[in-house]
XYZ file of C-alpha atoms in Angstrom:
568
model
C -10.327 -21.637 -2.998
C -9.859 -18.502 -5.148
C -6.527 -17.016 -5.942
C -5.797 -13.323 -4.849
C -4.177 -10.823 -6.983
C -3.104 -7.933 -4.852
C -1.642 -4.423 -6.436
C -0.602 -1.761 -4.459
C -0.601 1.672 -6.156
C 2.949 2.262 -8.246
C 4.666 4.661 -6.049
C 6.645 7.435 -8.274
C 9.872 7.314 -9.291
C 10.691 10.789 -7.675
C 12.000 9.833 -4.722
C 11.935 7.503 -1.299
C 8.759 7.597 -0.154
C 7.497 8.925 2.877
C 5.581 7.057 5.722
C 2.062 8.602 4.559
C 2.989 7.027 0.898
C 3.284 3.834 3.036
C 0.397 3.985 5.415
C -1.811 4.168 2.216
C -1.050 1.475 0.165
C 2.390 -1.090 0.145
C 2.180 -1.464 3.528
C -1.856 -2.458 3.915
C -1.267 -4.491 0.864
C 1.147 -6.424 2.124
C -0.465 -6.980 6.030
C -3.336 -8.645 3.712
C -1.275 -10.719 1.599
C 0.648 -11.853 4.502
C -2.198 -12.789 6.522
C -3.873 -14.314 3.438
C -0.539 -16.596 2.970
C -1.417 -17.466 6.454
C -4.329 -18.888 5.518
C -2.919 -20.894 2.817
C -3.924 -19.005 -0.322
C -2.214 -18.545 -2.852
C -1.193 -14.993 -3.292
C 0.449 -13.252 -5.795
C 1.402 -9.475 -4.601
C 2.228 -7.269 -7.539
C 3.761 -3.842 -7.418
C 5.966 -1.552 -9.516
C 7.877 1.789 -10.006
C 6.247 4.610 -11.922
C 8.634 6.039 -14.097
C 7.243 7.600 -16.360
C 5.737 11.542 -16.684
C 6.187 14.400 -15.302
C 7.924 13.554 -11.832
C 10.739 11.455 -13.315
C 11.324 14.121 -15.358
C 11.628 16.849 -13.323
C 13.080 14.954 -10.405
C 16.096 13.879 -12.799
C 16.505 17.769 -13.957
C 16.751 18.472 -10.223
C 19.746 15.622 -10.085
C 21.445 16.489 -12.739
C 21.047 13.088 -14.666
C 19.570 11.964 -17.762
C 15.887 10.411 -16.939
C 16.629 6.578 -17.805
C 19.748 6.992 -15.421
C 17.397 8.568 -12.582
C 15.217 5.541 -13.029
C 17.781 2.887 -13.274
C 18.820 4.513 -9.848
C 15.541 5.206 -8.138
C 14.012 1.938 -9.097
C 17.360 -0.018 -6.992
C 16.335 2.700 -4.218
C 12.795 1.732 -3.804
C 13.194 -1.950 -4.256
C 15.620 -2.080 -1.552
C 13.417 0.501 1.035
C 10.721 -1.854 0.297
C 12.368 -4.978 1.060
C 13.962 -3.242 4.483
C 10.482 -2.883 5.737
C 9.653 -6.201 4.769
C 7.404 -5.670 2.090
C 7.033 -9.181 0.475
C 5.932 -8.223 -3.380
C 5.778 -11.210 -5.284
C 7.571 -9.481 -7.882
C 8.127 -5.159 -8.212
C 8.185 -4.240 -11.753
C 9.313 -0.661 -14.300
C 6.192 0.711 -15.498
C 9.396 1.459 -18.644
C 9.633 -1.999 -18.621
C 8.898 -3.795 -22.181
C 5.664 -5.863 -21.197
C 3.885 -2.676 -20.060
C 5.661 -0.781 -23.456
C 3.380 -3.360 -25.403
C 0.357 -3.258 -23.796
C 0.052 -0.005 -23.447
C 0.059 0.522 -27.105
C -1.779 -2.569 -27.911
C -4.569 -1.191 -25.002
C -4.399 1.935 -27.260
C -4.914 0.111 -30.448
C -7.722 -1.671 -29.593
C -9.500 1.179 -28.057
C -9.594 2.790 -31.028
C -10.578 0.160 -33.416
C -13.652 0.263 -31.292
C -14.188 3.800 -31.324
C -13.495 4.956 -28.668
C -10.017 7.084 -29.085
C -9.681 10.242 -31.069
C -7.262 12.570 -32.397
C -8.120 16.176 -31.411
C -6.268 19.624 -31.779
C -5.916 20.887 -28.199
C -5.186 24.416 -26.795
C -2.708 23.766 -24.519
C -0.168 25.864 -21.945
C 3.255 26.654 -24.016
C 5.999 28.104 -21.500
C 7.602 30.634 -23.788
C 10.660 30.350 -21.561
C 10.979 26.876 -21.279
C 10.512 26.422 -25.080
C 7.905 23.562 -24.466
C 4.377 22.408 -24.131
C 3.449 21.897 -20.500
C 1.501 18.644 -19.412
C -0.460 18.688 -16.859
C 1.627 18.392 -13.809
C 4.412 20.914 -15.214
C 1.702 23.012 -14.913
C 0.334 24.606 -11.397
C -1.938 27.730 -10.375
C -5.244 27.894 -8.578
C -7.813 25.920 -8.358
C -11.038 26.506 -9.940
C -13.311 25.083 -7.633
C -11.895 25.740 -4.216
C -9.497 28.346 -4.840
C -6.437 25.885 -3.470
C -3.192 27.997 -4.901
C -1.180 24.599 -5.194
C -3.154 23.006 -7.483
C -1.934 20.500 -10.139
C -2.831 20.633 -13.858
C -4.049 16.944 -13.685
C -5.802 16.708 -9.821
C -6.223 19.612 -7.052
C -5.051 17.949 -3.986
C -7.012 19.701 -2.001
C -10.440 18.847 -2.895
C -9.763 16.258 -5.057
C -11.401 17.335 -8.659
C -9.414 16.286 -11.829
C -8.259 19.259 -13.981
C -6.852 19.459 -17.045
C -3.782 22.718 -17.321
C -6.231 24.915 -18.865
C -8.392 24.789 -15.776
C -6.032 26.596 -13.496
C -6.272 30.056 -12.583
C -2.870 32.251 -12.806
C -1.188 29.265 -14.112
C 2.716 28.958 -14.198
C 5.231 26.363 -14.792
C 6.215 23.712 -11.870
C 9.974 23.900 -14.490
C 11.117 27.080 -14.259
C 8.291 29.174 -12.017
C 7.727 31.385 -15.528
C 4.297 32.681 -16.116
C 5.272 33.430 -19.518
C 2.644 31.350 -21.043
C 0.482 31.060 -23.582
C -2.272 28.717 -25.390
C -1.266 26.872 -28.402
C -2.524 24.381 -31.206
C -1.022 20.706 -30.480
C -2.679 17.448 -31.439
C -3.209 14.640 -28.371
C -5.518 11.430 -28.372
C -8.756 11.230 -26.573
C -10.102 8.437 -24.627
C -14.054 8.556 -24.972
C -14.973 7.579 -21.713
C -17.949 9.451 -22.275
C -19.325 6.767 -25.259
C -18.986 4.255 -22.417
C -20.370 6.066 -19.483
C -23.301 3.680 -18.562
C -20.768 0.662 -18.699
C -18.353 1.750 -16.227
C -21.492 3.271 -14.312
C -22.808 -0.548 -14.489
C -19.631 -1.736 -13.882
C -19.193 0.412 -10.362
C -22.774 -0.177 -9.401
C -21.721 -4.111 -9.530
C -18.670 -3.611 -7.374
C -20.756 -5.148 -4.012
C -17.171 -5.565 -2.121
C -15.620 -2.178 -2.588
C -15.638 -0.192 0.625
C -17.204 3.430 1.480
C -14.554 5.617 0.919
C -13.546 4.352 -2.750
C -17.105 3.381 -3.919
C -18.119 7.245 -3.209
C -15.224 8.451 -4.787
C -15.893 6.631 -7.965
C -19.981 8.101 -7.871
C -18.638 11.364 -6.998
C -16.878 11.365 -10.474
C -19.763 9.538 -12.418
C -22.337 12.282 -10.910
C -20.073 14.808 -11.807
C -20.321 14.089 -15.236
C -17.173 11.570 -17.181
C -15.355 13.326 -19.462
C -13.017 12.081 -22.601
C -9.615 12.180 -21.238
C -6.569 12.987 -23.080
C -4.156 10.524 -22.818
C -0.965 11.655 -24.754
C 1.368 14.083 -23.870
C 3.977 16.301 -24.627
C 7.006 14.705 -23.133
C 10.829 13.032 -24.234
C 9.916 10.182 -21.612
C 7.120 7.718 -21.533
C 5.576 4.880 -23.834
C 5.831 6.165 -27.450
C 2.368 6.852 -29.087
C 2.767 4.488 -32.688
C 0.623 4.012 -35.065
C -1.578 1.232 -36.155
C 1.143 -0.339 -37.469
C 3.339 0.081 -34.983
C 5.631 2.893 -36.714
C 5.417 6.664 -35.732
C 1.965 8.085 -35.683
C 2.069 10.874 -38.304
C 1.193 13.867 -36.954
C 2.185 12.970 -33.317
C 6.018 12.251 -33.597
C 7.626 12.450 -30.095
C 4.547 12.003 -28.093
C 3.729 9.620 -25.091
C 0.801 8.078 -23.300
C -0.442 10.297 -20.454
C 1.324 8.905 -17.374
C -2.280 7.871 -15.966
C -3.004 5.695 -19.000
C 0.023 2.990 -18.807
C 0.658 3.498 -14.974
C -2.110 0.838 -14.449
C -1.706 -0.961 -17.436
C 1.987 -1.988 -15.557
C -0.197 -4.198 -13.036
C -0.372 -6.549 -16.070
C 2.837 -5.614 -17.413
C 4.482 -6.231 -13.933
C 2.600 -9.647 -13.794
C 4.204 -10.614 -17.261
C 7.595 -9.588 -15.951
C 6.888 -11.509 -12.843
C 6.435 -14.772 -14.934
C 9.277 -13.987 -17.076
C 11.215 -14.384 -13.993
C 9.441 -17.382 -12.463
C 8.799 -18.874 -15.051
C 4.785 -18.514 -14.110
C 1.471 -17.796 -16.511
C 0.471 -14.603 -15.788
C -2.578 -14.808 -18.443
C -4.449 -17.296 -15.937
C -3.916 -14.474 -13.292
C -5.473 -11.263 -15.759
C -7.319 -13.210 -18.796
C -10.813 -14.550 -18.102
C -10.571 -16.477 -20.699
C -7.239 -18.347 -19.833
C -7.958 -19.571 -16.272
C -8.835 -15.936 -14.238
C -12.186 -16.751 -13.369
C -10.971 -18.138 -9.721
C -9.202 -14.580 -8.943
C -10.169 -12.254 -6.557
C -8.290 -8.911 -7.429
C -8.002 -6.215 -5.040
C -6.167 -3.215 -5.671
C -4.959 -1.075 -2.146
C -4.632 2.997 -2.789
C -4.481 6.415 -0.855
C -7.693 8.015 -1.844
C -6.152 10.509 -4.711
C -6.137 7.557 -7.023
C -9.104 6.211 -6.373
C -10.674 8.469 -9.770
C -8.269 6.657 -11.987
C -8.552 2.904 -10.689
C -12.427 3.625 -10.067
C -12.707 4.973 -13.411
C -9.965 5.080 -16.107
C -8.489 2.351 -16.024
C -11.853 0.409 -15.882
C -12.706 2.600 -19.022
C -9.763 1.106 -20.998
C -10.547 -2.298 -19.613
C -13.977 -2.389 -20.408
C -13.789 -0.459 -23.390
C -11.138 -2.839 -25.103
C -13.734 -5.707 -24.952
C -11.334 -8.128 -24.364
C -11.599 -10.768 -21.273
C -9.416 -9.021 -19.119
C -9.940 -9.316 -15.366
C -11.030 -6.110 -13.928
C -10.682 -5.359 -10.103
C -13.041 -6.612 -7.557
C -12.414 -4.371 -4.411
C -10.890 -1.296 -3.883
C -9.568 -0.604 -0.268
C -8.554 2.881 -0.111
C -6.689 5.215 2.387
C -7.016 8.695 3.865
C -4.452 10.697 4.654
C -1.565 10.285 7.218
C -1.060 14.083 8.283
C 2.673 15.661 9.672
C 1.068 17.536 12.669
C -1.807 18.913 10.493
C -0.046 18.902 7.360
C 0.920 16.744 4.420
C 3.889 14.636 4.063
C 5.149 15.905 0.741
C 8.054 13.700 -1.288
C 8.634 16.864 -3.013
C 8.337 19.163 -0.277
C 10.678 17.463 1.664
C 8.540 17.074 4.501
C 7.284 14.485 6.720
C 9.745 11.354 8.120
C 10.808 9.004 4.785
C 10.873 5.206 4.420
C 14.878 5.394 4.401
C 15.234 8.151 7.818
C 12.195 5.980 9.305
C 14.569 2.703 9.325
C 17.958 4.889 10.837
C 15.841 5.219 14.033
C 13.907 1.918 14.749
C 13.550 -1.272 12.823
C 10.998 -1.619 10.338
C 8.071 -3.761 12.609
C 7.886 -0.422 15.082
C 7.007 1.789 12.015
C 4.539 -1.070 10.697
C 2.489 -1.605 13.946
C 1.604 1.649 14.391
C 0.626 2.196 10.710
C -1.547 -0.050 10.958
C -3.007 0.190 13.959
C -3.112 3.450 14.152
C -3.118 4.492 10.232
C -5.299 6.360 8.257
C -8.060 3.856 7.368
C -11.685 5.691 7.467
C -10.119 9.598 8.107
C -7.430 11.413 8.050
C -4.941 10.551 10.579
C -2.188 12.853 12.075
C 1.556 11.831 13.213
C 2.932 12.770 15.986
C 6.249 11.768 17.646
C 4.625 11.417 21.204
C 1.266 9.320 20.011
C 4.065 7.090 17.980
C 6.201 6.892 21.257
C 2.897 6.183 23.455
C 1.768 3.495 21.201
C 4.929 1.471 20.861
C 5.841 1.473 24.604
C 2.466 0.094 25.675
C 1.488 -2.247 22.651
C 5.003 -3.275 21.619
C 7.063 -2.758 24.155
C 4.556 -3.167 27.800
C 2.289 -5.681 26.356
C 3.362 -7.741 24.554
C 7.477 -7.600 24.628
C 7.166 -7.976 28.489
C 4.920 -10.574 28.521
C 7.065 -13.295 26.060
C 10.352 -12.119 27.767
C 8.569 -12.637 31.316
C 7.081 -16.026 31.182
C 9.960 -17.596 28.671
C 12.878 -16.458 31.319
C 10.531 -17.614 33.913
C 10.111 -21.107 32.288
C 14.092 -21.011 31.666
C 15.002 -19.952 35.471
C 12.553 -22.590 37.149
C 11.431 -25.022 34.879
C 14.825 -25.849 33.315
C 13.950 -24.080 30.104
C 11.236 -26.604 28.970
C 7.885 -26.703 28.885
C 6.877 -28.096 31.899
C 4.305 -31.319 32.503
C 1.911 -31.728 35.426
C -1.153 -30.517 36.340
C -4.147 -30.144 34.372
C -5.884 -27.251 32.596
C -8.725 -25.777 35.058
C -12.211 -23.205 34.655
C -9.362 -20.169 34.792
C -7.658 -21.552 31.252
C -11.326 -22.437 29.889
C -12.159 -19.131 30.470
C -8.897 -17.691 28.881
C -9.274 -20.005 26.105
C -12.919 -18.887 25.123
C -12.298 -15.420 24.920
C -9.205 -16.099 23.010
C -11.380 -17.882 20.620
C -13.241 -14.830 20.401
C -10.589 -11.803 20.050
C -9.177 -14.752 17.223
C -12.154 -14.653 15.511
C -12.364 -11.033 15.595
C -9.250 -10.794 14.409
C -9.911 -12.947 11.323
C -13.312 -11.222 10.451
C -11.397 -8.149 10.867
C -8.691 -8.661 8.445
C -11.157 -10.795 6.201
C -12.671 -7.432 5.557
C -9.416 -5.574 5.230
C -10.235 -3.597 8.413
C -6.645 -3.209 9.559
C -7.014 -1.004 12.495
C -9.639 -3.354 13.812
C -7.645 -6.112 13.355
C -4.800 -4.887 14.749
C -7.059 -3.842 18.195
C -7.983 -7.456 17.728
C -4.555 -9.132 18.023
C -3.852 -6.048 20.423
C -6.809 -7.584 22.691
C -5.393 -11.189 22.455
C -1.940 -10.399 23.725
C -3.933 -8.351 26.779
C -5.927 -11.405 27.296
C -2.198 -13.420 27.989
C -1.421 -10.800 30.793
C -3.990 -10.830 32.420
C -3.797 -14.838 32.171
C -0.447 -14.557 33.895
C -1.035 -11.646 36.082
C -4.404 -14.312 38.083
C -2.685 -17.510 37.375
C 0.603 -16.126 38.966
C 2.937 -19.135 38.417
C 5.705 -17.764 40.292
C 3.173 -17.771 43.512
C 2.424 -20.989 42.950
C 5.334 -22.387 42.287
C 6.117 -21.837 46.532
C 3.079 -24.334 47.003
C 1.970 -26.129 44.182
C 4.248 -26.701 41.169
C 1.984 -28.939 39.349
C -0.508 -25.397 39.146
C 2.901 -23.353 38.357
C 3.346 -25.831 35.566
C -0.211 -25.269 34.117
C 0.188 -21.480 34.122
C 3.516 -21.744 32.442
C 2.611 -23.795 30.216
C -0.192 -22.292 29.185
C 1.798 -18.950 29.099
C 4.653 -20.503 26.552
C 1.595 -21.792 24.260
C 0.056 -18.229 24.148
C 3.826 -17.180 23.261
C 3.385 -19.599 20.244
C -0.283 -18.484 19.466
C 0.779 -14.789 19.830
C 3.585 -15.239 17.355
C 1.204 -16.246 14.468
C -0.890 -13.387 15.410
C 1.838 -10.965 15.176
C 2.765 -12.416 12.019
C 1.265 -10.227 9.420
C 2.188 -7.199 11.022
C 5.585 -7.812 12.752
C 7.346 -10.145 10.064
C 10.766 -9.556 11.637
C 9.993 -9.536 14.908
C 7.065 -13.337 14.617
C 10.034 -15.488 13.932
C 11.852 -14.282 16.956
C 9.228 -14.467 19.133
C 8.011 -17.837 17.897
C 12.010 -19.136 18.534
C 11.579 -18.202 21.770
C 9.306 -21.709 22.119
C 11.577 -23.643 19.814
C 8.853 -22.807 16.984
C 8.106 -21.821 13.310
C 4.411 -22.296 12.380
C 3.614 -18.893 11.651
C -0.020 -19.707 10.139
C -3.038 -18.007 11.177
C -4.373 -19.791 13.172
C -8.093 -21.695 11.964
C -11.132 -20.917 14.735
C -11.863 -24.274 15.640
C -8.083 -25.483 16.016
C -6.863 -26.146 19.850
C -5.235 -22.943 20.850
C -3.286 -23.842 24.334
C -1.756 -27.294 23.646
C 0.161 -26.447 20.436
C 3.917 -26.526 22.295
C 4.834 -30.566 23.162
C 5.748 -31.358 26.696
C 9.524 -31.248 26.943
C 10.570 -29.049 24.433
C 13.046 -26.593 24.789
C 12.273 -22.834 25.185
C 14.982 -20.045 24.685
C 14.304 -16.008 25.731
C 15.905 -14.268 22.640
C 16.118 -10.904 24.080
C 14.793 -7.857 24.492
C 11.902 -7.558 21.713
C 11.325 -4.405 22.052
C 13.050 -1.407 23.712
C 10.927 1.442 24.568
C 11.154 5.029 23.240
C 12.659 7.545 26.024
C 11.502 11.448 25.711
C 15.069 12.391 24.847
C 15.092 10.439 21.502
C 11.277 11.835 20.799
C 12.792 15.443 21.552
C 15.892 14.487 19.189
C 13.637 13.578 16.200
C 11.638 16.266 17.056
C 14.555 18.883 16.227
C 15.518 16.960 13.519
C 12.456 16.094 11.316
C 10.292 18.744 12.687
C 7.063 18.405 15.160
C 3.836 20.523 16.096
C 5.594 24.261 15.403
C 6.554 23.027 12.156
């Protein structure tokens, strides 16, 4: 069975993230490697802060702190929001971490042994004002191609192009707002990806398992024409560009690598930091040629970095001609709107991983991101579809149904699971098309379908009601207990089988729900294993409370004034 390497894209160091930042990539990433666990792989899930460019920089002026400090900080921060929502990284690195320090510049060294970096003399945007150079995202204006007024000076999020500063109409500086700039002489290095075009063409073309959205992302950029891609900047924070013998490059003193270069490089780095801590290999996990050849890497994203895992990175992969392991599918996201707008870290805008937890735990915020997230458009958020969704799927289906047929066994059956009686056409039935939402299920989140998958497990739990709603053991029970104890019995196993479904999706909440049946297999379940005679005669069964408690119209008009809704 193959190993799985799972990244999920660095988030910046600027900041909690907000739910759209999760919707798109740690929280996908981690449904899959939970459900994959399931299933007995072996997973390891890798992700890391980015701390280096032009966010952490500016996002430390704003606090008043020196940048390493901001980091130090912010990195704590994120870890811990991560772990509140249960994200289960294997290990979550410091892109300004040492292992990603060294291969960054080793990645650098060897590119340009083979040819393929160059120094050039740039014209590049000096704020007179600011008394600096301005990399690319210290620089905005409007966009060339569609005119956007926001635009970045490395990526118009609007339509999506890549830009370089120079591109941007009535450009002035993100720093201080100053549009006293001008064009001067500095020196950068180049990466060629232009000398290796037809590889990393090749390359995509031979990417069967990547998915719509990022395998016409990465053609969209190919057709479009590759270009070489500067990958120093001019910046006090970042991996130091050395030269070949690892001293100060002359010429380029106080330069770094372009934020975009050693951001993915940290996948590796973070694996190395992972083993330093575990004391695992991570060279069987990223070099072919020290035991990789049995990994399946898949790297979750939103869709604006699709360009620089489709394309970039692959470019210094490839073009360092070294065995590395290079990804096998890309599952990107669309965007999760704020009533027709973008969340925005920096705008302030949108509900954030930290506010999201102060008003429901963590598996209310996960079930609808996934079921409901933004896998094949973009979706939008609103406070009353959230509310809708998590008092009928949460709350009405399933909640009711494991707190209605556990109090049930407890009140009449003396809190066991009963004997007597035998299984009849009405739990055949039940059990077929259980075999088929499972199966669903699995194919679903086989192909990292989420939503599907979700509707899948969604359909299963509808299947128990309806089970309980025709078998009716509490009618029975006035005529024919030996029927009663079928139906409740059946009913507590679907409690157990229900639980491992959940599982991947609700981490808190499985456990609990399993408990309630005096349980703790929280596998997937296989197809062909015996789904209704898991629980053993006799064994004790416990209701643990309320699962879930619905969301009333006064809290969804409290959030509403407080984080904003449709007039904002």
């Amino acid at each position: 069975m193959a190993r799985i390497l799972i990244t999920s894209a660095l988030p910046y160091i600027n900041g909690i993230k907000h739910l759209g930042n999760l919707a798109g990539s740690m929280l996908p990433a981690d449904v899959w490697a939970r459900f994959k666990r399931g299933q007995g792989t072996e997973v390891l899930f890798i992700c890391a802060t980015d701390e280096h460019g032009t966010p952490a920089e500016l996002a430390a002026a704003a606090a008043g702190q020196d940048v390493r400090t901001y980091c130090d900080e912010q990195h704590e921060v994120q870890k811990k929001a991560a772990e509140a929502f249960g994200l289960s990284f294997d290990h979550f690195g410091r892109s300004s971490n040492e292992p990603n320090k060294r291969l960054t510049q080793h990645f650098a060294k060897i590119l340009e042994q083979n040819g393929l970096i160059e120094e050039r003399v740039d014209r590049m945007i000096y704020s007179i004002d600011d008394a600096r150079f301005l990399p690319d995202r210290y620089v905005e204006g409007t966009c060339p191609h569609c005119g956007y007024e926001k635009a970045r000076g490395d990526q118009c999020d609007n339509c999506g192009r890549l830009l370089d500063p120079t591109d941007l109409l009535n450009p002035y500086s993100s720093v201080s707002g100053s549009r006293n700039l001008e064009v001067r002489d500095t020196r950068h290095l180049y990466l060629l990806q232009t000398k290796i075009e037809p590889e990393i063409r090749a390359w995509v073309n031979s990417r069967t398992d990547w998915q719509t959205l990022a395998k016409s992302i990465a053609h969209k950029h190919l057709e479009e024409g590759l270009i070489d891609r500067g990958i120093t900047r001019d910046l006090s924070w970042g991996v130091p560009v050395v030269g070949p013998d690892g001293g100060p490059r002359p010429g380029m003193e106080g330069k770094v690598f372009y934020v975009w270069f050693d951001a993915p490089i940290e996948y590796i780095g973070a694996t190395e930091e992972w083993a330093q801590a575990n004391g695992g290999d991570w060279e069987s996990w990223w070099r072919l040629d020290k035991g990789a050849e049995d990994v399946r890497y898949v790297e979750v994203m939103g869709k604006d970095n699709v360009a620089f895992h489709s394309v970039s990175f692959p470019a210094t992969i490839l073009g360092s001609k070294e065995p590395w392991k290079t990804v096998d599918q890309i599952k990107a996201f669309n965007w999760l709107n704020w009533y027709g707008g973008k969340f925005s870290t920096s705008m302030k805008r949108g509900v954030f991983m930290d506010q999201a937890l102060e008003l429901l735990p963590a598996d209310y915020w996960r079930w609808y991101l996934t079921a409901y997230g933004p896998e094949h458009s973009d979706a939008a958020f609103t406070w009353e579809q959230f509310q809708g969704a998590i008092n009928k799927d949460l709350a009405d289906v399933l909640g009711n149904f494991v707190n209605r047929i556990v109090k049930f066994a407890e009140s009449k059956f003396d809190g066991v699971v009963p004997e007597g009686g035998e299984a009849g056409p009405l739990e055949a039935k039940l059990e077929a098309d259980l075999r088929a939402a499972l199966a669903e299920a699995t194919e679903q989140f086989e192909a990292m379908e989420f939503r599907k998958a979700a509707a899948a497990v969604r359909a299963a739990w509808v299947l128990g009601n309806e089970y309980l709603q025709e078998a009716a053991p509490w009618t029975a029970l006035k005529t024919d207990r030996d029927r009663a104890a079928v139906g409740v019995r059946t009913g507590l196993n679907l409690v157990a089988l229900f639980a491992r479904l959940a599982a991947p999706i609700l981490p808190f909440t499985a456990p609990t729900i399993a408990a309630s049946v005096g349980e703790t297999d929280l596998s997937w379940p296989v197809a062909d294993a015996d789904l209704l005679n898991t629980l053993t005669v006799g064994q004790k069964v416990a209701p643990q409370g309320v699962l879930f408690t619905k969301i009333e119209d006064a809290q969804v008009a409290e959030w509403s004034e407080r984080f904003g809704g449709a007039d904002n």
